[in-house]
């Protein structure tokens, strides 16, 4: 990995002062860790829910220790835990379990992604919480589901990519399948969990009752196979790896220009005609019998690629991308992460900013992809330090006074250093 220096980032674009948020007034108790569960609660927090993250008082979410660090905090942890309050409890302690139970009783939503049986061991399982708070929406995120033969089986994102066949579709045909760089199954499972929670909230408006909702990495990964899964089920043919090419249309894929690769998508004949006529200035290619239809082009893909790359070699990728976009041909320069974060598109969408953190100083922040015209997402607040809001939450949510909090500290509810 090359290092070019930390980029300078602008402050975030702020919401209209006083505007309501979509989930304003809802409380979420978050017992999740790593990525999938916290991604769910990140979406809920950005939409204005009051998310209270419960962590192990001894050392917190393991994601805090992932590299790199800023001010002693793992940057991956900072990425997925903004706009949340942090409470540190020793859940092996009876007094801490009582606090957690009271918080759950006060909540609209609970999210957890422990192994099966852990929440029950702490007295926080669904059945107990439903009796205590029938309106509670209890969201469980797991690898293979909470019931059935695989309920106790451990699974992580790349393992799930391998098992579902997702990995087999990615890469080049002459090499083994590869996993994705980002943890897309964790991320997408967190998104589906947030969707499930929103569905349960809508149902609660009609029934008055909460319910348990579940998402599993394996199930989400099966969804992420996309239409390739349906293609297999309909034909019995295994999808093959095509690298950066499309298995269905051409010219679609990466093409070399004078200074580097460009990704172009021509998914239909109309787009192909625009490409060869208005961009490449070779209208004869649209009438060439080898290239008239997509079926013809697929049969002569290598010949067409050689012709196109011969023309593209005359100019830079940026110039060709601009010309294609102007002509209605989807195209983009193949960038590094550094190039992407220096791009016009990233700045235009205001997706990277700098926000203050209580111990790390100014830290980078990735903006929410959600846009609401009347109820904007919250302005970003950095992820909490371990136990940063414990006293505040006990006072303002549970109504505990200083003496009660001191008693709980003495009883070990906040761990040995609490």
XYZ file of C-alpha atoms in Angstrom:
418
model
C 0.000 0.000 0.000
C 1.470 3.359 -1.019
C 1.199 6.367 1.290
C 0.777 9.849 -0.119
C -0.163 11.704 3.053
C -3.474 12.251 4.742
C -5.789 14.347 2.546
C -7.119 17.681 3.700
C -10.894 17.512 4.063
C -13.543 20.231 4.298
C -16.102 20.463 7.094
C -19.385 18.634 6.426
C -22.304 20.321 4.723
C -24.737 21.022 7.529
C -28.465 20.385 7.595
C -31.051 23.170 7.870
C -31.140 24.196 11.552
C -34.265 22.976 13.328
C -35.344 20.591 10.576
C -36.869 17.341 11.878
C -35.184 14.007 11.182
C -36.897 10.828 9.915
C -36.495 8.772 13.122
C -36.538 11.601 15.608
C -37.820 10.514 19.025
C -36.954 6.826 18.622
C -34.457 5.131 20.919
C -32.162 2.286 19.863
C -30.133 0.128 22.240
C -27.208 -1.238 20.263
C -25.462 -4.388 21.512
C -23.712 -5.009 18.190
C -20.032 -4.991 17.262
C -17.714 -5.133 14.245
C -19.576 -4.198 11.008
C -22.964 -5.745 10.169
C -24.855 -4.770 13.332
C -23.188 -1.351 13.692
C -23.919 -0.622 10.019
C -27.617 -1.144 10.760
C -27.522 1.216 13.729
C -25.414 3.729 11.784
C -28.262 4.146 9.303
C -30.753 4.484 12.158
C -28.511 7.014 13.915
C -28.001 9.090 10.776
C -31.782 9.216 10.377
C -32.109 10.728 13.834
C -32.716 7.817 16.191
C -31.080 8.131 19.599
C -28.645 5.204 19.368
C -27.031 4.067 22.624
C -24.134 1.702 21.954
C -23.459 -0.755 24.785
C -19.872 -2.022 24.922
C -17.833 -4.351 27.069
C -16.380 -2.144 29.813
C -13.019 -3.937 29.749
C -12.002 -3.157 26.186
C -15.056 -2.246 24.132
C -15.924 -3.278 20.604
C -13.027 -5.287 19.127
C -13.233 -3.027 16.074
C -11.649 -0.267 18.189
C -8.341 -2.115 17.923
C -8.286 -2.462 14.147
C -5.590 -0.468 12.347
C -4.916 2.257 11.479
C -5.406 4.314 14.641
C -6.111 7.995 15.191
C -5.709 9.191 18.761
C -5.812 5.618 20.027
C -9.063 4.808 18.203
C -9.347 2.315 15.361
C -10.299 4.145 12.187
C -12.608 1.276 11.083
C -14.524 1.737 14.359
C -14.815 5.482 13.721
C -16.209 4.758 10.252
C -19.269 2.804 11.386
C -20.157 4.342 14.771
C -20.807 8.038 14.261
C -23.876 9.721 15.756
C -24.061 7.166 18.583
C -23.741 7.499 22.339
C -21.335 5.179 24.118
C -22.115 3.289 27.338
C -19.631 0.853 28.904
C -21.010 -1.996 31.036
C -19.676 -5.258 32.417
C -22.579 -7.465 31.384
C -21.306 -10.326 33.524
C -22.202 -8.093 36.480
C -25.762 -8.352 37.813
C -26.051 -4.596 38.370
C -24.941 -3.939 34.786
C -27.477 -6.453 33.486
C -30.192 -4.548 35.344
C -29.075 -1.307 33.677
C -29.139 -2.963 30.253
C -32.592 -4.373 30.947
C -33.929 -0.963 31.964
C -32.467 0.606 28.835
C -34.115 -2.053 26.675
C -37.406 -1.452 28.471
C -37.174 2.222 27.510
C -36.291 1.562 23.875
C -38.122 1.259 20.581
C -35.449 -0.893 18.949
C -32.746 -3.293 20.133
C -30.012 -4.530 17.781
C -27.600 -7.379 18.589
C -25.202 -9.613 16.692
C -23.764 -11.868 19.393
C -23.472 -15.624 19.006
C -26.681 -17.500 19.822
C -27.395 -17.685 23.541
C -25.228 -14.756 24.659
C -28.081 -12.279 25.029
C -30.129 -14.922 26.864
C -27.216 -15.505 29.243
C -27.316 -11.829 30.163
C -31.088 -11.915 30.629
C -31.554 -9.878 27.443
C -33.011 -12.459 25.049
C -36.010 -11.726 22.862
C -38.589 -13.579 24.957
C -37.598 -11.765 28.152
C -37.444 -8.384 26.442
C -40.770 -8.871 24.668
C -42.489 -9.585 27.988
C -40.905 -6.494 29.488
C -41.522 -4.236 26.492
C -44.086 -5.628 24.005
C -43.517 -2.681 21.653
C -39.797 -3.408 21.325
C -38.455 -4.261 17.876
C -35.671 -6.773 18.484
C -33.251 -7.091 15.572
C -30.799 -9.996 15.466
C -27.977 -10.084 12.927
C -26.083 -13.352 12.490
C -24.103 -15.402 9.997
C -26.638 -18.179 9.319
C -29.780 -17.242 11.251
C -30.887 -17.762 14.837
C -32.690 -21.066 14.207
C -31.900 -24.286 12.403
C -28.891 -26.544 12.038
C -26.418 -23.702 11.407
C -27.500 -21.340 14.186
C -24.365 -21.951 16.266
C -21.957 -21.827 13.354
C -19.503 -18.939 13.141
C -19.224 -17.113 9.855
C -17.519 -14.001 8.562
C -17.896 -11.978 5.408
C -15.246 -13.681 3.208
C -16.329 -17.130 4.398
C -19.881 -16.316 3.355
C -18.651 -15.016 -0.011
C -16.934 -18.360 -0.531
C -19.838 -20.550 0.580
C -22.580 -18.831 -1.410
C -20.699 -18.977 -4.704
C -20.239 -15.216 -4.787
C -16.458 -15.569 -4.809
C -16.596 -18.013 -7.711
C -18.048 -15.332 -9.996
C -15.369 -12.693 -9.359
C -11.985 -12.502 -11.020
C -10.570 -13.608 -14.336
C -11.394 -16.850 -16.083
C -7.828 -18.194 -15.944
C -7.472 -17.611 -12.191
C -9.323 -18.740 -9.033
C -12.283 -16.710 -7.829
C -11.531 -13.805 -5.504
C -13.274 -12.068 -2.622
C -14.103 -8.390 -2.721
C -11.828 -5.932 -0.932
C -14.562 -4.230 1.136
C -16.701 -6.358 3.456
C -19.740 -6.032 1.225
C -21.716 -8.835 2.864
C -21.359 -7.229 6.282
C -22.280 -3.831 4.872
C -25.263 -5.068 2.856
C -26.495 -7.205 5.765
C -26.463 -4.106 7.956
C -28.509 -2.324 5.314
C -31.060 -5.141 5.095
C -31.284 -5.151 8.891
C -32.097 -1.435 8.836
C -34.782 -2.079 6.210
C -36.254 -4.843 8.377
C -36.330 -2.526 11.388
C -38.118 0.173 9.403
C -40.652 -2.403 8.221
C -41.265 -3.513 11.804
C -41.719 0.110 12.868
C -44.404 0.533 10.212
C -46.080 -2.706 11.310
C -46.049 -1.484 14.911
C -48.070 1.546 13.887
C -50.812 -0.867 12.796
C -50.561 -3.546 15.499
C -49.168 -1.656 18.473
C -46.665 -4.468 18.981
C -43.002 -4.976 18.314
C -41.511 -8.183 16.971
C -38.251 -9.964 16.331
C -36.612 -9.341 12.969
C -33.578 -11.155 11.627
C -31.041 -10.819 8.880
C -28.232 -13.267 8.162
C -25.049 -12.773 6.177
C -25.662 -15.972 4.215
C -29.153 -14.872 3.173
C -27.963 -11.425 2.145
C -25.061 -12.909 0.196
C -27.533 -15.091 -1.709
C -29.423 -11.908 -2.595
C -26.165 -10.259 -3.660
C -25.634 -12.983 -6.262
C -28.061 -10.831 -8.213
C -29.727 -12.090 -11.345
C -26.919 -14.625 -11.751
C -28.671 -16.771 -9.142
C -31.907 -16.707 -11.119
C -30.030 -17.391 -14.338
C -28.544 -20.526 -12.788
C -31.881 -21.672 -11.345
C -33.544 -21.185 -14.721
C -30.867 -22.816 -16.890
C -28.629 -24.948 -14.662
C -25.575 -23.148 -16.059
C -22.902 -22.022 -13.604
C -21.889 -18.357 -14.032
C -18.322 -17.963 -15.257
C -15.724 -15.365 -14.319
C -15.379 -12.638 -16.921
C -12.927 -10.288 -15.215
C -13.883 -6.696 -15.985
C -15.865 -7.709 -19.038
C -19.595 -8.292 -19.027
C -20.789 -11.815 -19.658
C -23.865 -10.391 -21.369
C -22.933 -7.378 -23.504
C -20.070 -5.747 -25.351
C -18.347 -3.355 -25.589
C -18.603 -3.380 -21.807
C -15.489 -3.453 -19.633
C -12.135 -1.745 -19.222
C -10.412 -0.335 -22.275
C -6.897 1.079 -22.424
C -6.440 4.728 -23.369
C -3.301 6.828 -23.768
C -2.789 7.067 -20.000
C -4.713 4.231 -18.373
C -7.911 2.197 -18.267
C -11.428 3.486 -18.842
C -14.593 1.574 -17.979
C -17.302 1.705 -20.653
C -20.791 0.194 -20.633
C -22.752 -0.407 -23.821
C -25.656 -2.515 -22.671
C -27.732 -2.141 -25.835
C -27.487 -1.368 -29.533
C -28.534 2.276 -29.146
C -25.651 3.021 -26.806
C -23.228 1.213 -29.110
C -24.318 3.374 -32.030
C -23.804 6.523 -29.960
C -20.340 5.305 -28.993
C -19.082 4.544 -32.475
C -20.839 7.450 -34.208
C -20.612 10.375 -31.783
C -17.534 9.464 -29.751
C -15.207 7.280 -31.803
C -16.307 8.860 -35.110
C -16.508 5.458 -36.774
C -20.165 5.199 -37.865
C -19.193 2.398 -40.230
C -18.792 0.102 -37.213
C -22.524 0.336 -36.509
C -23.207 -1.153 -39.953
C -20.426 -3.732 -39.886
C -22.089 -7.194 -39.958
C -19.761 -8.330 -37.182
C -21.086 -5.655 -34.824
C -24.695 -4.855 -35.770
C -26.316 -6.621 -32.817
C -25.065 -7.481 -29.358
C -25.046 -11.170 -30.320
C -22.811 -10.333 -33.279
C -20.535 -8.204 -31.128
C -20.202 -10.922 -28.487
C -19.119 -13.350 -31.218
C -16.433 -10.896 -32.382
C -15.577 -9.317 -29.031
C -11.784 -9.451 -29.343
C -11.847 -7.873 -32.812
C -14.077 -5.050 -31.597
C -11.951 -4.486 -28.492
C -8.809 -4.147 -30.608
C -10.481 -1.567 -32.870
C -11.804 0.477 -29.941
C -8.521 0.434 -28.018
C -6.660 1.478 -31.163
C -8.811 4.606 -31.297
C -8.771 5.257 -27.530
C -4.954 5.192 -27.530
C -5.035 8.644 -29.103
C -6.224 10.526 -26.011
C -6.367 10.422 -22.212
C -8.929 8.524 -20.182
C -10.344 11.748 -18.720
C -10.883 13.217 -22.183
C -12.599 10.091 -23.464
C -14.748 9.803 -20.339
C -15.978 13.379 -20.736
C -16.742 12.852 -24.422
C -18.617 9.609 -23.765
C -20.633 11.067 -20.912
C -21.628 14.011 -23.118
C -22.773 11.561 -25.803
C -24.859 9.478 -23.415
C -22.432 6.582 -23.143
C -21.841 5.518 -19.514
C -18.094 5.662 -18.860
C -15.694 6.411 -16.043
C -11.968 6.516 -15.422
C -10.649 3.549 -13.417
C -9.323 5.330 -10.349
C -7.364 4.581 -7.235
C -8.976 5.450 -3.896
C -6.723 8.507 -3.770
C -7.859 9.601 -7.222
C -11.509 9.022 -6.316
C -11.316 11.178 -3.202
C -9.654 13.943 -5.211
C -12.347 13.823 -7.876
C -15.021 16.322 -8.819
C -17.713 13.714 -8.222
C -16.683 13.038 -4.623
C -16.528 16.749 -3.818
C -19.822 17.456 -5.564
C -21.588 14.821 -3.456
C -19.868 16.030 -0.258
C -19.073 12.477 0.786
C -15.846 13.104 2.707
C -15.412 15.643 5.476
C -13.506 16.372 8.653
C -15.197 16.361 12.068
C -13.867 16.797 15.626
C -13.258 13.839 17.941
C -12.777 14.204 21.722
C -9.371 12.477 21.783
C -8.226 12.132 18.176
C -8.643 15.740 17.068
C -10.041 16.240 13.591
C -10.884 12.920 11.976
C -12.170 11.971 8.523
C -15.845 11.194 8.105
C -17.699 9.413 5.331
C -21.020 11.098 4.638
C -24.339 9.294 4.597
C -25.640 8.223 1.172
C -29.189 9.107 2.282
C -30.800 12.336 1.075
C -34.139 13.660 2.364
C -35.678 16.913 1.122
C -37.650 17.719 4.296
C -36.119 15.565 7.050
C -32.358 15.547 6.451
C -29.964 13.163 8.145
C -28.174 14.402 11.239
C -24.980 16.401 11.097
C -22.139 13.964 11.797
C -20.814 13.562 15.335
C -17.721 11.416 15.811
C -17.978 7.913 17.237
C -17.873 7.892 21.047
C -14.890 7.005 23.157
C -15.399 3.930 25.329
C -18.082 4.764 27.891
C -18.125 8.440 26.916
C -21.842 8.871 27.623
C -22.391 6.341 30.415
C -23.194 8.898 33.099
C -25.229 11.068 30.734
C -27.400 8.141 29.623
C -27.977 6.877 33.160
C -28.994 10.348 34.284
C -31.129 11.446 31.351
C -32.620 8.139 30.160
C -32.984 6.179 33.399
C -33.172 9.100 35.831
C -30.326 7.878 38.045
C -28.803 10.375 40.456
C -25.114 10.749 41.386
C -25.437 8.534 44.469
C -27.030 5.688 42.520
C -24.372 5.923 39.819
C -21.638 5.873 42.463
C -23.188 2.753 44.001
C -23.230 1.050 40.617
C -19.604 1.976 40.043
C -18.665 0.488 43.400
C -20.655 -2.641 42.519
C -18.563 -3.071 39.362
C -21.298 -2.356 36.827
C -18.883 -0.287 34.743
C -15.964 -2.700 35.032
C -12.887 -2.633 37.215
C -11.733 0.754 35.875
C -15.216 2.324 35.688
